[in-house]
Coordinates of C-alpha atoms and ligand atoms in Angstrom, one line a residue:
X825 CA 23.3 13.1 -2.5
X826 CA 24.1 9.4 -2.9
X827 CA 21.0 7.5 -1.6
X828 CA 21.0 4.1 0.1
X829 CA 17.4 2.9 0.2
X830 CA 16.0 -0.1 2.0
X831 CA 12.6 -1.5 1.0
X832 CA 11.3 -3.8 3.8
X833 CA 8.6 -6.1 2.6
X834 CA 9.9 -5.9 -1.0
X835 CA 8.3 -9.2 -2.2
X836 CA 4.7 -8.0 -1.7
X837 CA 2.2 -6.2 -4.0
X838 CA 3.6 -2.7 -3.5
X839 CA 7.2 -3.7 -2.8
X840 CA 7.8 -5.4 -6.1
X841 CA 6.8 -2.4 -8.1
X842 CA 8.4 0.1 -5.8
X843 CA 11.8 -1.7 -5.9
X844 CA 11.6 -1.7 -9.7
X845 CA 10.9 2.0 -9.9
X846 CA 13.4 3.1 -7.2
X847 CA 16.1 1.0 -8.9
X848 CA 15.3 2.7 -12.3
X849 CA 15.6 6.1 -10.5
X850 CA 18.6 5.5 -8.2
X851 CA 20.4 2.5 -9.7
X852 CA 20.2 -1.2 -8.8
X853 CA 22.9 -1.2 -6.2
X854 CA 21.5 1.8 -4.2
X855 CA 18.2 0.0 -3.5
X856 CA 18.3 -2.9 -1.1
X857 CA 15.3 -5.2 -1.3
X858 CA 14.5 -7.1 1.9
X859 CA 11.8 -9.5 3.0
X860 CA 11.1 -12.3 5.5
X861 CA 11.4 -14.8 2.6
X862 CA 13.7 -15.2 -0.3
X863 CA 12.2 -14.9 -3.7
X864 CA 13.0 -15.9 -7.3
X865 CA 11.2 -12.7 -8.6
X866 CA 13.4 -11.3 -11.3
X867 CA 12.8 -7.7 -10.3
X868 CA 13.9 -8.3 -6.7
X869 CA 16.9 -10.3 -7.7
X870 CA 18.3 -7.6 -10.0
X871 CA 20.0 -5.9 -7.0
X872 CA 21.0 -6.4 -3.4
X873 CA 18.7 -8.4 -1.0
X874 CA 18.6 -8.8 2.7
X875 CA 16.6 -11.5 4.6
X876 CA 14.9 -9.4 7.3
X877 CA 12.1 -10.0 9.8
X878 CA 11.1 -6.6 11.2
X879 CA 10.2 -8.3 14.5
X880 CA 13.8 -9.6 14.9
X881 CA 15.3 -6.4 16.4
X882 CA 18.9 -7.6 16.6
X883 CA 19.1 -8.7 13.0
X884 CA 17.3 -5.5 11.9
X885 CA 19.8 -3.4 13.8
X886 CA 22.6 -5.2 12.0
X887 CA 21.0 -4.4 8.6
X888 CA 20.8 -0.7 9.6
X889 CA 24.4 -0.8 10.8
X890 CA 25.6 -2.4 7.6
X891 CA 23.8 -0.2 5.1
X892 CA 23.2 3.1 7.1
X893 CA 20.2 3.8 4.8
X894 CA 19.3 7.4 3.8
X895 CA 15.7 6.2 3.1
X896 CA 13.6 3.4 4.4
X897 CA 10.3 2.1 3.0
X898 CA 8.5 -0.2 5.5
X899 CA 5.9 -2.2 3.6
X900 CA 5.8 -5.4 5.7
X901 CA 2.3 -5.7 7.1
X902 CA -0.7 -8.0 7.6
X903 CA -3.7 -6.7 5.6
X904 CA -7.3 -6.4 6.6
X905 CA -8.7 -9.8 5.8
X906 CA -5.8 -11.9 7.1
X907 CA -5.6 -9.5 10.1
X908 CA -9.1 -10.7 11.2
X909 CA -7.9 -14.3 11.2
X910 CA -4.7 -13.5 13.1
X911 CA -5.5 -10.4 15.1
X912 CA -2.6 -10.5 17.6
X913 CA 0.0 -11.2 15.0
X914 CA -1.4 -8.4 12.8
X915 CA -1.2 -6.0 15.7
X916 CA 2.3 -7.1 16.6
X917 CA 3.8 -7.0 13.1
X918 CA 2.0 -3.8 12.1
X919 CA 2.9 -2.0 15.4
X920 CA 6.2 -3.4 16.7
X921 CA 7.6 -3.6 13.3
X922 CA 6.9 0.1 12.8
X923 CA 8.4 1.1 16.1
X924 CA 11.6 -0.8 15.5
X925 CA 12.0 1.1 12.2
X926 CA 11.2 4.5 13.7
X927 CA 13.7 3.9 16.5
X928 CA 16.5 2.7 14.2
X929 CA 15.8 5.6 11.8
X930 CA 16.3 8.0 14.7
X931 CA 19.5 6.1 15.9
X932 CA 21.1 5.9 12.4
X933 CA 19.9 9.4 11.3
X934 CA 17.9 8.0 8.3
X935 CA 16.9 11.1 6.3
X936 CA 13.4 9.9 5.3
X937 CA 11.1 7.1 6.2
X938 CA 8.0 6.0 4.2
X939 CA 5.2 4.0 5.9
X940 CA 1.9 3.1 4.3
X941 CA -1.4 3.7 5.9
X942 CA -4.8 2.8 4.4
X943 CA -8.4 3.8 3.9
X944 CA -8.9 1.2 6.6
X945 CA -8.2 3.9 9.2
X946 CA -11.8 5.1 8.7
X947 CA -14.8 3.4 10.3
X948 CA -18.6 3.1 10.3
X949 CA -19.0 6.7 11.7
X950 CA -16.6 8.4 9.3
X951 CA -18.4 10.2 6.4
X952 CA -18.7 7.7 3.5
X953 CA -18.6 10.0 0.5
X954 CA -15.6 12.2 -0.1
X955 CA -14.2 11.3 3.3
X956 CA -12.1 14.2 4.4
X957 CA -8.5 14.2 5.8
X958 CA -9.8 15.0 9.3
X959 CA -13.0 13.4 10.6
X960 CA -14.4 10.8 13.1
X961 CA -12.2 7.7 12.8
X962 CA -13.5 4.6 14.5
X963 CA -11.9 1.7 12.5
X964 CA -13.2 -1.7 13.6
X965 CA -10.7 -4.1 12.0
X966 CA -7.4 -4.9 13.7
X967 CA -5.6 -3.8 10.5
X968 CA -7.6 -0.5 10.5
X969 CA -6.8 0.4 14.1
X970 CA -3.2 -0.7 13.8
X971 CA -2.8 1.7 10.9
X972 CA -4.5 4.5 12.8
X973 CA -2.2 3.9 15.8
X974 CA 0.7 3.8 13.4
X975 CA -0.2 7.2 12.0
X976 CA -0.2 8.6 15.5
X977 CA 3.3 7.1 16.1
X978 CA 4.6 8.6 12.8
X979 CA 3.4 12.0 13.7
X980 CA 4.8 11.6 17.2
X981 CA 8.3 10.7 16.0
X982 CA 8.2 13.7 13.6
X983 CA 7.2 16.1 16.3
X984 CA 9.3 14.7 19.1
X985 CA 12.4 13.5 17.3
X986 CA 12.3 15.5 14.1
X987 CA 12.2 12.2 12.0
X988 CA 11.1 12.9 8.5
X989 CA 8.3 10.3 8.2
X990 CA 5.9 10.4 5.2
X991 CA 2.8 8.4 4.7
X992 CA -0.1 7.8 2.4
X993 CA -3.5 6.3 3.2
X994 CA -3.6 3.9 0.2
X995 CA -6.9 2.9 -1.4
X996 CA -7.2 -0.7 -2.7
X997 CA -4.3 -1.1 -5.2
X998 CA -4.6 -2.8 -8.5
X999 CA -1.5 -3.9 -10.5
X1000 CA -0.5 -6.7 -12.9
X1001 CA 3.1 -7.4 -11.8
X1002 CA 2.3 -8.8 -8.4
X1003 CA -0.8 -10.1 -6.6
X1004 CA -2.3 -8.7 -3.4
X1005 CA -1.9 -10.6 -0.2
X1006 CA -4.9 -10.8 2.1
X1007 CA -6.9 -7.6 1.8
X1008 CA -10.6 -6.7 1.4
X1009 CA -9.9 -5.0 -1.9
X1010 CA -8.2 -8.0 -3.5
X1011 CA -11.3 -8.9 -5.6
X1012 CA -10.4 -6.0 -7.9
X1013 CA -7.1 -7.7 -8.9
X1014 CA -8.4 -11.3 -8.8
X1015 CA -11.2 -10.5 -11.2
X1016 CA -8.8 -9.6 -14.0
X1017 CA -6.9 -12.9 -13.6
X1018 CA -10.1 -15.0 -13.6
X1019 CA -11.6 -13.0 -16.4
X1020 CA -8.6 -13.8 -18.6
X1021 CA -8.3 -17.4 -17.4
X1022 CA -11.9 -18.6 -17.2
X1023 CA -14.2 -15.8 -18.4
X1024 CA -16.0 -15.7 -15.1
X1025 CA -15.5 -14.6 -11.5
X1026 CA -17.3 -14.9 -8.2
X1027 CA -16.9 -11.7 -6.2
X1028 CA -16.7 -11.9 -2.4
X1029 CA -18.1 -8.4 -2.2
X1030 CA -21.6 -7.5 -3.3
X1031 CA -22.4 -5.9 -6.6
X1032 CA -23.0 -2.4 -5.2
X1033 CA -20.0 -2.2 -2.7
X1034 CA -18.2 1.0 -3.8
X1035 CA -14.6 1.4 -2.6
X1036 CA -11.8 3.7 -3.4
X1037 CA -9.1 1.9 -5.6
X1038 CA -6.0 3.0 -7.4
X1039 CA -3.9 1.7 -10.3
X1040 CA -0.5 0.7 -9.1
X1041 CA 1.3 3.0 -11.6
X1042 CA -0.5 6.0 -9.9
X1043 CA 0.2 4.6 -6.4
X1044 CA 4.0 4.3 -7.0
X1045 CA 4.1 7.7 -8.6
X1046 CA 2.3 9.2 -5.6
X1047 CA 4.7 7.4 -3.2
X1048 CA 7.8 8.6 -5.0
X1049 CA 6.4 12.2 -5.4
X1050 CA 5.6 12.4 -1.7
X1051 CA 9.1 11.2 -0.9
X1052 CA 10.7 13.8 -3.3
X1053 CA 8.5 16.7 -2.0
X1054 CA 10.3 19.4 -0.1
X1055 CA 9.8 18.7 3.7
X1056 CA 8.6 22.3 4.3
X1057 CA 5.6 21.8 1.9
X1058 CA 4.2 18.9 3.9
X1059 CA 1.5 19.8 6.3
X1060 CA 0.4 16.2 7.2
X1061 CA 2.7 14.1 9.2
X1062 CA 0.2 11.4 10.1
X1063 CA -0.8 10.2 6.6
X1064 CA -2.2 11.7 3.4
X1065 CA -5.6 10.8 2.0
X1066 CA -5.4 9.6 -1.6
X1067 CA -8.6 9.5 -3.6
X1068 CA -8.1 7.0 -6.4
X1069 CA -11.0 5.7 -8.4
X1070 CA -14.3 4.7 -6.7
X1071 CA -16.2 1.8 -8.3
X1072 CA -18.3 -1.2 -7.4
X1073 CA -17.8 -4.8 -8.5
X1074 CA -20.7 -4.4 -10.9
X1075 CA -19.1 -1.3 -12.5
X1076 CA -15.7 -3.0 -12.8
X1077 CA -17.4 -6.1 -14.3
X1078 CA -19.2 -3.9 -16.9
X1079 CA -15.9 -2.3 -17.8
X1080 CA -14.2 -5.7 -18.2
X1081 CA -17.1 -6.8 -20.4
X1082 CA -16.2 -4.1 -22.9
X1083 CA -13.0 -6.1 -23.6
X1084 CA -14.3 -9.6 -22.8
X1085 CA -18.0 -9.6 -23.9
X1086 CA -18.7 -13.1 -22.5
X1087 CA -17.3 -12.3 -19.1
X1088 CA -19.7 -13.2 -16.3
X1089 CA -19.7 -12.1 -12.7
X1090 CA -21.5 -13.7 -9.7
X1091 CA -21.6 -12.8 -6.1
X1092 CA -21.0 -15.0 -3.0
X1093 CA -22.9 -14.4 0.2
X1094 CA -21.8 -14.2 3.8
X1095 CA -18.1 -13.4 3.2
X1096 CA -16.5 -11.8 6.2
X1097 CA -14.8 -9.3 4.0
X1098 CA -18.1 -7.7 3.2
X1099 CA -18.4 -6.3 6.8
X1100 CA -15.0 -4.8 6.5
X1101 CA -15.8 -3.2 3.2
X1102 CA -19.1 -1.8 4.5
X1103 CA -17.2 0.0 7.3
X1104 CA -14.8 1.8 4.8
X1105 CA -15.4 5.0 2.8
X1106 CA -16.8 4.9 -0.7
X1107 CA -14.7 7.8 -1.9
X1108 CA -11.9 10.0 -0.5
X1109 CA -11.1 13.7 -0.6
X1110 CA -7.4 14.2 -1.3
X1111 CA -7.2 18.0 -1.4
X1112 CA -4.2 18.0 1.0
X1113 CA -2.2 15.8 -1.3
X1114 CA -3.1 18.0 -4.3
X1115 CA -2.1 21.2 -2.5
X1116 CA 1.0 20.0 -0.6
X1117 CA 2.8 17.9 -3.2
X1118 CA 0.8 18.6 -6.4
X1119 CA -0.8 15.2 -6.6
X1120 CA -2.7 14.4 -9.8
X1121 CA -4.2 11.1 -10.7
X1122 CA -3.7 9.7 -14.2
X1123 CA -5.8 6.5 -14.5
X1124 CA -9.6 6.3 -14.4
X1125 CA -11.7 3.1 -14.4
X1126 CA -11.6 2.7 -18.2
X1127 CA -7.9 3.4 -18.7
X1128 CA -6.9 1.2 -15.8
X1129 CA -9.0 -1.7 -17.0
X1130 CA -7.6 -1.5 -20.5
X1131 CA -4.0 -1.3 -19.2
X1132 CA -4.5 -4.2 -16.8
X1133 CA -5.9 -6.5 -19.4
X1134 CA -3.3 -5.5 -22.0
X1135 CA -0.4 -6.2 -19.6
X1136 CA -1.8 -9.4 -18.0
X1137 CA -2.5 -11.0 -21.3
X1138 CA 0.5 -13.2 -22.0
X1139 CA 2.5 -12.1 -19.0
X1140 CA 3.9 -14.7 -16.7
X1141 CA 2.7 -13.5 -13.3
X1142 CA 3.6 -14.7 -10.0
X1143 CA 1.6 -15.3 -6.9
X1144 CA 3.2 -13.9 -3.7
Ligands
AKB2444 C1 -6.8 -4.1 2.2 O1 -7.8 -4.4 1.5 O2 -6.7 -4.6 3.4 C2 -5.8 -3.2 1.7 C3 -6.1 -1.8 2.1 C4 -7.2 -1.1 1.5 O3 -5.4 -1.3 2.9 N1 -5.8 -3.3 0.3

């Protein structure tokens, strides 16, 4: 089948890498990048681009009418830290944007929709270690409960309208091609940039804050594998847990020191992101992903750190 794929939110941390990988798989012209802002990013400009605000329903409708996509990836969102500064905007963008896409996907018979959820759907009463797919979920960040509500909408559209929506609860993502935009896990990317630039970094999370993280290469592979999996194998239509690598800032710093022996880490106090991190799981059980679509992670802390440093060194990277 000839695919026409739209990636909404293409200029962000996941979007940049996803567009690159989807274009390698399907061809540049088959993958339409789209974002609320234009960009001069070479990856995004290698193929078609549409200026799209997911909250602008009329324009979004025109884009669906023009391209009649077979697959849509909706990545436009406000993340956890920025969400606490702009709670109403985060709710509106994360919810209304999703419902627009789900409605147009039904109207235009889009074959598959991907929407990212997050470990932020868990809360203080969820089990902290090996957090299972199904458990108490009481997220207390706007981002977290917008993602939990979004998961319910995805499952609802699947059950009620037969829309083939697929989703992953991403851990914190770490990549070198693009920077994160306003999350609680951003320290794990910033640390690499500062380690190479200055040899030191002040972490906004405490030394022993363990969080699930994942190297971008694994995250993109997981996303595309889930989208390629036969529909009948998928037993989760809310969002799949994905485990990743669990580590603390102190453990990441120790790993970086193996490559940059003089690297120094310090820790700031009273950062509001600490409370968000404290409400999230330390590690995740992803048995459903392993069983349903054969998920296997490739990178661990040591191989991820080595690959990040190797690629960041000398690369011209862009802040988004
Ligand atoms: C964030 O920190 O907000 C995101 C996430 C874990 O969803 N990276």
